[in-house]
Short mmCIF file of C-alpha atoms in Angstrom, two decimals:
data_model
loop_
_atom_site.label_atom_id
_atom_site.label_comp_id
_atom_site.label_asym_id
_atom_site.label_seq_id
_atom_site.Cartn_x
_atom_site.Cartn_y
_atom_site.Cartn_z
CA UNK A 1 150.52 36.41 23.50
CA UNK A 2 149.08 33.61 25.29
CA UNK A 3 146.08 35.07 26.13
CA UNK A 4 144.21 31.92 27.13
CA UNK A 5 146.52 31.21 30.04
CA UNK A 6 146.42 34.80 31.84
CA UNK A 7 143.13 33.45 33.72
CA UNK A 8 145.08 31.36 35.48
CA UNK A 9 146.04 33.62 38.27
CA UNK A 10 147.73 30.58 40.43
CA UNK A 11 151.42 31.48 41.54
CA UNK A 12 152.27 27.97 41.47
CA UNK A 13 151.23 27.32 38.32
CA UNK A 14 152.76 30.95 36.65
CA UNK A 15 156.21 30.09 38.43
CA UNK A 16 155.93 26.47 36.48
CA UNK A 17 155.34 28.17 33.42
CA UNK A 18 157.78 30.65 33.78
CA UNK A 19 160.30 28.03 34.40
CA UNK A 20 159.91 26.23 31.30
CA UNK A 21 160.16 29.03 29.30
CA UNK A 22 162.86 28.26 26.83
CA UNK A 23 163.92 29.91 23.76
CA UNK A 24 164.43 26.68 21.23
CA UNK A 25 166.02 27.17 17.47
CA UNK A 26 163.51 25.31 15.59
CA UNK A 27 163.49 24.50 11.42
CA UNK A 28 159.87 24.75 10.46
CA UNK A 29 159.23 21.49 9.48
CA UNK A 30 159.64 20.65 13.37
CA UNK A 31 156.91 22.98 14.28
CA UNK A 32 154.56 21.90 11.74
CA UNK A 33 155.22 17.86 13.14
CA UNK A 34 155.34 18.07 16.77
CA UNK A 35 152.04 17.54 18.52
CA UNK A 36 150.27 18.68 21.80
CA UNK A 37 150.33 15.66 24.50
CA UNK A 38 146.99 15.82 24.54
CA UNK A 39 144.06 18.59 23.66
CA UNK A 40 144.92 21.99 24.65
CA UNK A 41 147.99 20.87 26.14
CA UNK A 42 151.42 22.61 25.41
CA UNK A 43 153.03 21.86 22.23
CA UNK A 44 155.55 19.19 22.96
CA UNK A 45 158.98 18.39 20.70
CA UNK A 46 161.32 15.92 21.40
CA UNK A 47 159.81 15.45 24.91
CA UNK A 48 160.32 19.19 25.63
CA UNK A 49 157.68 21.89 26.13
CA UNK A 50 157.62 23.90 23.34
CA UNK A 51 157.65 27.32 24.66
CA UNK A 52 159.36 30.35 22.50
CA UNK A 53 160.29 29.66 19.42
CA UNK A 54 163.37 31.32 17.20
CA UNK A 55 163.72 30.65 13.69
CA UNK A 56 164.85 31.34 10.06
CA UNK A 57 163.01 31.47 7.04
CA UNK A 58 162.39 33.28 3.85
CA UNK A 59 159.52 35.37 2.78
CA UNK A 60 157.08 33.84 0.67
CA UNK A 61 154.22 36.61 1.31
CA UNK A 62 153.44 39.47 2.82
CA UNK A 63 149.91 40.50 3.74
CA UNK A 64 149.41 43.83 6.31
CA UNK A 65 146.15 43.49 8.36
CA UNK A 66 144.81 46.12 10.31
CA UNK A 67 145.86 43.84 13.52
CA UNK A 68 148.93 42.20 12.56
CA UNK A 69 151.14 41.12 9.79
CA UNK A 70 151.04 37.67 8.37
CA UNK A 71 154.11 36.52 6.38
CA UNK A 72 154.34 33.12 5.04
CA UNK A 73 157.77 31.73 5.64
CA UNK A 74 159.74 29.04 3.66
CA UNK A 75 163.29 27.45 5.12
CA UNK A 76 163.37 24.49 2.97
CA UNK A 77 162.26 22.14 5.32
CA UNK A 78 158.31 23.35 4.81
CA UNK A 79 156.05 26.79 5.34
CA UNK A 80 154.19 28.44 8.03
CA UNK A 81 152.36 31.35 7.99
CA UNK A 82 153.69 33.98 11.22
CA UNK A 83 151.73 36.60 12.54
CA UNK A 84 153.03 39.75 14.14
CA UNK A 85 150.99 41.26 15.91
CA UNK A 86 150.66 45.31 15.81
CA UNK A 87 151.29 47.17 19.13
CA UNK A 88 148.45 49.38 20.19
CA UNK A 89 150.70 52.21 20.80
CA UNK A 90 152.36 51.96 17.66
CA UNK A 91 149.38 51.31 15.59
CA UNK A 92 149.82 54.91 13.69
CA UNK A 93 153.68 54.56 13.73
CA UNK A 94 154.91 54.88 10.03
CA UNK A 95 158.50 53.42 11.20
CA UNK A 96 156.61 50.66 12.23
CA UNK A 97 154.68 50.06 9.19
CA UNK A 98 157.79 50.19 7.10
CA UNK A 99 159.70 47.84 9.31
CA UNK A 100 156.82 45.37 8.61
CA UNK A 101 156.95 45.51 4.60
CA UNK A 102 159.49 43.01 4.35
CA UNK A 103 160.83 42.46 0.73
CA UNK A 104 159.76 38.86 -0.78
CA UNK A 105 162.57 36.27 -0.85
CA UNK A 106 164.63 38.25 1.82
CA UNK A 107 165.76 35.99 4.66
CA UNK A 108 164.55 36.91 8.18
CA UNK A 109 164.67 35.27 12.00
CA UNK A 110 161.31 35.18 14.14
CA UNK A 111 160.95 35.09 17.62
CA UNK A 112 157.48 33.75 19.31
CA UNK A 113 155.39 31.39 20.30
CA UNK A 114 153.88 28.63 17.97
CA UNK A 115 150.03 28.56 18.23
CA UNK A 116 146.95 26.58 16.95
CA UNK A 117 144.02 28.48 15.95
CA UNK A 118 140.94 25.92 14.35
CA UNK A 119 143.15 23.22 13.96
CA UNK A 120 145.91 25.42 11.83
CA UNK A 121 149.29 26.28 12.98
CA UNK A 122 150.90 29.18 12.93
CA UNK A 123 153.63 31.49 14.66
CA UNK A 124 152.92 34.42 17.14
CA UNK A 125 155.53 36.43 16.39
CA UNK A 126 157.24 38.90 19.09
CA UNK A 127 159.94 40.31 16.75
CA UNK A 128 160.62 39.94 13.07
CA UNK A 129 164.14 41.10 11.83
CA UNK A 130 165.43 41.21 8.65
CA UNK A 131 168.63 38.24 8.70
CA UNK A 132 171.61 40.70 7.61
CA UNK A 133 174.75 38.08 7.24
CA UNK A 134 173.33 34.71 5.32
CA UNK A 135 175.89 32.66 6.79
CA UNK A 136 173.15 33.39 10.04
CA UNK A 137 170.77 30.94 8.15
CA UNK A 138 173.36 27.97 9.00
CA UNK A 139 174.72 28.80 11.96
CA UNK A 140 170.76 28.75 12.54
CA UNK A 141 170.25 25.51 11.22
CA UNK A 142 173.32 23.71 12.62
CA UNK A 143 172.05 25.01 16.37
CA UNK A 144 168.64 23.89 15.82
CA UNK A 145 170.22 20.32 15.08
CA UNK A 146 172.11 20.47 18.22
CA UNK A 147 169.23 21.26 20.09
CA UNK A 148 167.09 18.70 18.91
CA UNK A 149 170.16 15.88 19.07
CA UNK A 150 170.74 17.22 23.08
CA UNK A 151 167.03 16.39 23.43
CA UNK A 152 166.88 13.16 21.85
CA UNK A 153 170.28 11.49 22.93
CA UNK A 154 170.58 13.02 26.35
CA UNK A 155 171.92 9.89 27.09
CA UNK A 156 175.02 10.03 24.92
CA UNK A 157 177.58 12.21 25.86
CA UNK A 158 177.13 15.90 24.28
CA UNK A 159 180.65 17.28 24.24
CA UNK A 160 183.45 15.37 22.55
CA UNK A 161 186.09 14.65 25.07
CA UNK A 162 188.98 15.59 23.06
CA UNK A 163 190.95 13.59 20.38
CA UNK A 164 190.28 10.53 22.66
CA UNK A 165 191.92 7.41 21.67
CA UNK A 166 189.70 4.73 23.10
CA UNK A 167 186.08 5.10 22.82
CA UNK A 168 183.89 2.73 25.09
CA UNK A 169 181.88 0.66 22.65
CA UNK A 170 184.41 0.38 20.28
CA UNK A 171 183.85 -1.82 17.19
CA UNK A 172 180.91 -3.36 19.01
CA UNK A 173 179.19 0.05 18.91
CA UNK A 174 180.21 0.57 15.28
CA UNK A 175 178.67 -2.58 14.09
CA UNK A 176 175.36 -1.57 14.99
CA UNK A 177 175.59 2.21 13.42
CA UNK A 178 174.27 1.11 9.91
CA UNK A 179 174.15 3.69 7.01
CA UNK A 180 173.11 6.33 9.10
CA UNK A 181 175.94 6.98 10.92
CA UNK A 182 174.79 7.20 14.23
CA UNK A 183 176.83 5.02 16.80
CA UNK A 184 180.03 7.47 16.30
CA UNK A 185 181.15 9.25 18.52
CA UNK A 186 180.26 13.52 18.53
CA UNK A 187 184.36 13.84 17.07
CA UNK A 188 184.31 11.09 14.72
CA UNK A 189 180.50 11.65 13.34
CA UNK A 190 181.57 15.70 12.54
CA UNK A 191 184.17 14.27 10.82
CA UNK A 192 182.95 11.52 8.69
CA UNK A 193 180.33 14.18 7.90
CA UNK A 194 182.78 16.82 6.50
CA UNK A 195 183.66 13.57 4.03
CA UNK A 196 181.83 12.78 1.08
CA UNK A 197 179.12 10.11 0.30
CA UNK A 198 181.89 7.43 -1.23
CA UNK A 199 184.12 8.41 2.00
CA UNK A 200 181.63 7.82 4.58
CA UNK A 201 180.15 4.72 2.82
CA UNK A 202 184.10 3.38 2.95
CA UNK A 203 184.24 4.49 6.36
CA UNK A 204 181.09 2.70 7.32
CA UNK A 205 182.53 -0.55 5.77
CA UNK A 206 185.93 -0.01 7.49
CA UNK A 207 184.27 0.31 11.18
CA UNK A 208 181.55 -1.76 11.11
CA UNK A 209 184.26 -4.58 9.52
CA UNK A 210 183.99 -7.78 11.61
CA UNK A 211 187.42 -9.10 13.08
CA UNK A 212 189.11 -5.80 11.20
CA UNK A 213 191.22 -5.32 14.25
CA UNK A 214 194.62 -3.75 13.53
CA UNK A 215 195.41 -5.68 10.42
CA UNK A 216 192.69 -3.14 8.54
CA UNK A 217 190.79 -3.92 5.11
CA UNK A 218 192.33 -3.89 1.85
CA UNK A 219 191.09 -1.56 -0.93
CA UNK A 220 190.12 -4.51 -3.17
CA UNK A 221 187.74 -6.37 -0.32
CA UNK A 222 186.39 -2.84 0.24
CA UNK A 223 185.46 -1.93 -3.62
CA UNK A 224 184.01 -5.82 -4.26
CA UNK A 225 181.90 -5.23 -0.74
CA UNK A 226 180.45 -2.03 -0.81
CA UNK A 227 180.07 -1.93 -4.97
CA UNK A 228 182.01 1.06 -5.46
CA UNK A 229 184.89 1.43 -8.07
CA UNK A 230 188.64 0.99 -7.22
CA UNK A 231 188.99 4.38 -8.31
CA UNK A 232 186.11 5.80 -5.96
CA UNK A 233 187.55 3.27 -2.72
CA UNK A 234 190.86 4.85 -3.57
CA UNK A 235 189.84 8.09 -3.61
CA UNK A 236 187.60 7.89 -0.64
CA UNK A 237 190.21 6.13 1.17
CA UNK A 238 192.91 9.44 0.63
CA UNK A 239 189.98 11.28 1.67
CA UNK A 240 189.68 9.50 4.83
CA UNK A 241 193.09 9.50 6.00
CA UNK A 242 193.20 13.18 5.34
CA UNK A 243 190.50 13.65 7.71
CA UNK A 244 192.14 11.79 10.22
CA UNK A 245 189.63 9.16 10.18
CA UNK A 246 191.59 6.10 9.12
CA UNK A 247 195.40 5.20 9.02
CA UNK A 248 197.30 3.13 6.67
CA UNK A 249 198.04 -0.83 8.23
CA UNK A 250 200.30 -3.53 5.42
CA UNK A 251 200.38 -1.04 2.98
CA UNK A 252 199.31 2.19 1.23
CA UNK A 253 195.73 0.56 0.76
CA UNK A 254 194.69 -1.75 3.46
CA UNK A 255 193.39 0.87 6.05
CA UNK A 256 191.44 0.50 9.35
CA UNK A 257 189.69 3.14 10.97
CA UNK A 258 191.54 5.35 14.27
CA UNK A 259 188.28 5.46 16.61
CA UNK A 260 185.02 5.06 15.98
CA UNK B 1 153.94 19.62 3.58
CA UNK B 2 155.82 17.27 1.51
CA UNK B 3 155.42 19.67 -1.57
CA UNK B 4 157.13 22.32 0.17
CA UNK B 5 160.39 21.25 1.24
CA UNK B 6 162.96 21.95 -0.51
CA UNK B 7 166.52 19.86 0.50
CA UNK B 8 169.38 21.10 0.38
CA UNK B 9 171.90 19.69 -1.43
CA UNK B 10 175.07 19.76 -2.64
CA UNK B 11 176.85 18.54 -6.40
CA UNK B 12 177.52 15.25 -4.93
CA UNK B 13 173.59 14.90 -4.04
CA UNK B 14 172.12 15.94 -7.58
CA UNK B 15 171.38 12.24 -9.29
CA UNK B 16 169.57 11.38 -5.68
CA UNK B 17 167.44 14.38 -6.69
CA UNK B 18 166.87 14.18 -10.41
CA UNK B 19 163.27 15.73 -10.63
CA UNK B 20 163.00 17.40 -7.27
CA UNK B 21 162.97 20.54 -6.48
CA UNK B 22 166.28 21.71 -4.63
CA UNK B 23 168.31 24.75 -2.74
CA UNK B 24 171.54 24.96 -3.63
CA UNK B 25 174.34 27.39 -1.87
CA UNK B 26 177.43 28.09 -3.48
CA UNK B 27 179.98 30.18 -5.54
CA UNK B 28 179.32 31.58 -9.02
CA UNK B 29 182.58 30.60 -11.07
CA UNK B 30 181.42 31.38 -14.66
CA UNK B 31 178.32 33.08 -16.41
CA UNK B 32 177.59 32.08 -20.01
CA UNK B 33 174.63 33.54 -20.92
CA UNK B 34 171.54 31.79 -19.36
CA UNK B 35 174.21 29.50 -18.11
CA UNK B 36 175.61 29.66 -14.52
CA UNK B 37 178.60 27.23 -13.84
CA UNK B 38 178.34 26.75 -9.91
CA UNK B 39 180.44 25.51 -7.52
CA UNK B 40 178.47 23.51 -4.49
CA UNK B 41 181.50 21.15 -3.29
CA UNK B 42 181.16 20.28 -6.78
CA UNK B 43 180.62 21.98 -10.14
CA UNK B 44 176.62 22.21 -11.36
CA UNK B 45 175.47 24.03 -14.26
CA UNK B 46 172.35 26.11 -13.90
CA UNK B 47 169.99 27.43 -16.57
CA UNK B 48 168.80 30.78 -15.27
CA UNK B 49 165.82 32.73 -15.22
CA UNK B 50 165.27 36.31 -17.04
CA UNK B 51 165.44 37.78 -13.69
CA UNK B 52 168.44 35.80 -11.91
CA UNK B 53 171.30 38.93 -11.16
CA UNK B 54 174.66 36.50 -10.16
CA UNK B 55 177.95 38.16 -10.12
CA UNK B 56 180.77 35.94 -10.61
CA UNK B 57 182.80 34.77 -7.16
CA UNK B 58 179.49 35.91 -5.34
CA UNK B 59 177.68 33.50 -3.20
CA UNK B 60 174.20 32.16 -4.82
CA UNK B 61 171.80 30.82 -3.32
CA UNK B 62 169.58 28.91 -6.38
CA UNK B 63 166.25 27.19 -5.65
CA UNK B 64 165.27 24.79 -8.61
CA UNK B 65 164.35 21.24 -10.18
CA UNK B 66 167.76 19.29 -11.04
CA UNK B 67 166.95 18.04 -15.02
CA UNK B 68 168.01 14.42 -15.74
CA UNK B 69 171.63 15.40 -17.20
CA UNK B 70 172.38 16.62 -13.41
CA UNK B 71 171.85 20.26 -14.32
CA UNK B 72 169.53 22.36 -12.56
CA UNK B 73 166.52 24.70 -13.64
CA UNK B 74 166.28 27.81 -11.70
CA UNK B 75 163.21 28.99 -10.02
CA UNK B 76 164.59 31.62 -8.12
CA UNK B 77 168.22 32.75 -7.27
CA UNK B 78 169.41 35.07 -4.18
CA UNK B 79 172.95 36.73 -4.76
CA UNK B 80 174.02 36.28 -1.64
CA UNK B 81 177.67 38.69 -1.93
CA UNK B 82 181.07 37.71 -0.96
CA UNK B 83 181.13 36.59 2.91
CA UNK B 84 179.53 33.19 2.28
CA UNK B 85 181.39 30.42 4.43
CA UNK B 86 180.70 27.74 2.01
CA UNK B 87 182.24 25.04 3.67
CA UNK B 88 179.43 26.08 6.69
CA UNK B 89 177.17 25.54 3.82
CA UNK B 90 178.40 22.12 2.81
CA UNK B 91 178.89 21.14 6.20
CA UNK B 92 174.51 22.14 6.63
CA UNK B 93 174.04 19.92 4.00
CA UNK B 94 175.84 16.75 5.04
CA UNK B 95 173.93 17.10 8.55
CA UNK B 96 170.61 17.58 7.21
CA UNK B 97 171.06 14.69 5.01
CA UNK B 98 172.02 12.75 8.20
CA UNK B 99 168.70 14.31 10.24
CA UNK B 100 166.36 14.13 7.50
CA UNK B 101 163.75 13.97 10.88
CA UNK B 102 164.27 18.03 11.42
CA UNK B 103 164.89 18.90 7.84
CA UNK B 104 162.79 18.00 4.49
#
């Protein structure tokens, strides 16, 4: 691995390197986008040096080489084709051989480094396993989100400080969240996202309502603004206040939203 | 790449996806035949394959194109056996709606 660089034989420079060695949960679609700075550079995502890589995927297809393995791996979010390489030692190793004839479709994670090789990416595997618990796939995905949002909004705070009350910004912040539903804070955007579509479009009304203040918004003003059915705002809104996201004001359907 | 992503989606996502091709995770309430009744934080019927193998209450994980009436054709299907946290797997696909950026 990273053959190119063991020419370099400055201490400086290897202690650098070794520093911003990282192991980074990746989906593949975020190795296939992110760039080099410029030519022959390091890979860079998010602003971070791309170093080692982990990720899920399933196998698309296998294909044994005398050198190394290539599998083409699929997670949903595109394909890249990983190559694990054959230790010397180990070349004649039967174990070995049948650890690398991975069954199609069968999910697995991959450690190693991405790499560019005329102009086409692929993976450098160090390890291939075989992903035994499928519940490992989302956990995978979830942490590769976190990642990439720690990276990108640095500035925000990461951790939710507890069931907070007040929440600097307030409707001020809300207003400018859009659709997306960015502008929340960490508590409140897990929880609007646990809520349906309907539920989170009410709840993006609701917060982003100008002059809502305590009084709230009634159902009727919410279904004529956002387009949905009374049915759908009334259903959204029970949805809402079981999720702790809104509480009742006048009456069982004006509502305004706890914290945004 | 844009060919080879595959979003995943939940019920409530299907008539955003009419014509796409999908992943699906969730729990296998009924086999009729060629028919699979679903549940994805919603119910979604799904015409199988020949070679599909579901078990009913096993987790399924389906990869196919949703059809116009919101039911889905099966490419492939992964029984995926009983320790499936599905609300995990709803709670994947709510986020990677929200970071399409990272996810197809």
């Amino acid at each position: 691995m990273g053959g190119a660089s063991s020419q370099q034989g400055s201490q400086s420079e290897g202690k650098k390197k070794y520093q911003d060695d990282s192991l980074r949960p990746v989906t593949i679609k975020q190795l296939i986008e992110c760039k080099e700075s410029y030519p022959n550079s390091d890979m860079m995502l998010d602003g971070a040096t791309l170093t080692q890589i982990t990720f899920v995927g399933q196998v698309r297809s296998v294909n044994p080489q005398t050198t190394n393995t290539t599998y083409r791996l699929d997670d949903g979010t595109g394909v890249i084709d990983v190559k694990w390489w054959i230790d010397a030692d180990k070349i004649d190793d039967d174990n070995d051989a049948a650890n690398r004839q991975l069954t199609l479709d069968t999910y697995v994670r991959v450690w190693g480094r991405l790499m560019t090789f005329n102009g086409k990416k692929h993976v450098g595997a160090h390890c291939v396993r075989v992903v035994a618990d499928f519940n490992e796939v989302n956990y995978h995905l979830l942490e590769a989100t976190y990642v990439h949002l720690s990276l990108t909004r640095a500035a925000q705070p990461k951790q939710d400080d507890g069931d907070g009350m007040f929440v600097d910004g307030g409707y001020g912040a809300g207003a400018g969240a859009g659709a997306g539903g960015s502008g929340y804070s960490h508590e409140v955007s897990m929880r609007r996202a646990r809520c349906s579509n309907k539920a989170q479009k009410v709840f993006d009304f609701l917060a982003n309502f100008p002059n809502a203040g305590t009084d709230g918004v009634h159902a009727n003003l919410v279904a004529s603004s956002t387009g949905l059915s009374r049915v759908d705002v009334e259903a959204a809104g029970a949805e809402l206040l079981e999720h702790g996201l809104t509480y009742v004001t006048l009456d069982d359907e004006t509502w305004a939203v706890l914290e945004v | 790449m844009e060919a080879t992503s595959n979003p995943r989606i939940t019920c409530g996502y299907l008539n955003t996806y009419v014509g796409r091709n999908v992943i699906i995770v969730g729990k296998v309430i009924q086999l009729r035949g060629d028919e699979a009744l679903i549940d994805a934080d919603g119910n979604i019927t799904v015409n199988l394959n020949r070679d599909a193998h579901l078990l009913p209450g096993n987790g399924v994980q389906i990869i196919g194109k949703v059809n116009p009436d919101l039911s889905v054709k099966a490419l492939t299907s992964m029984d995926l056996g009983t320790a499936v946290d599905y609300d995990l797997a709803n709670t994947v696909v709510e986020i990677s709606h929200q970071h399409k950026g990272i996810f197809a």
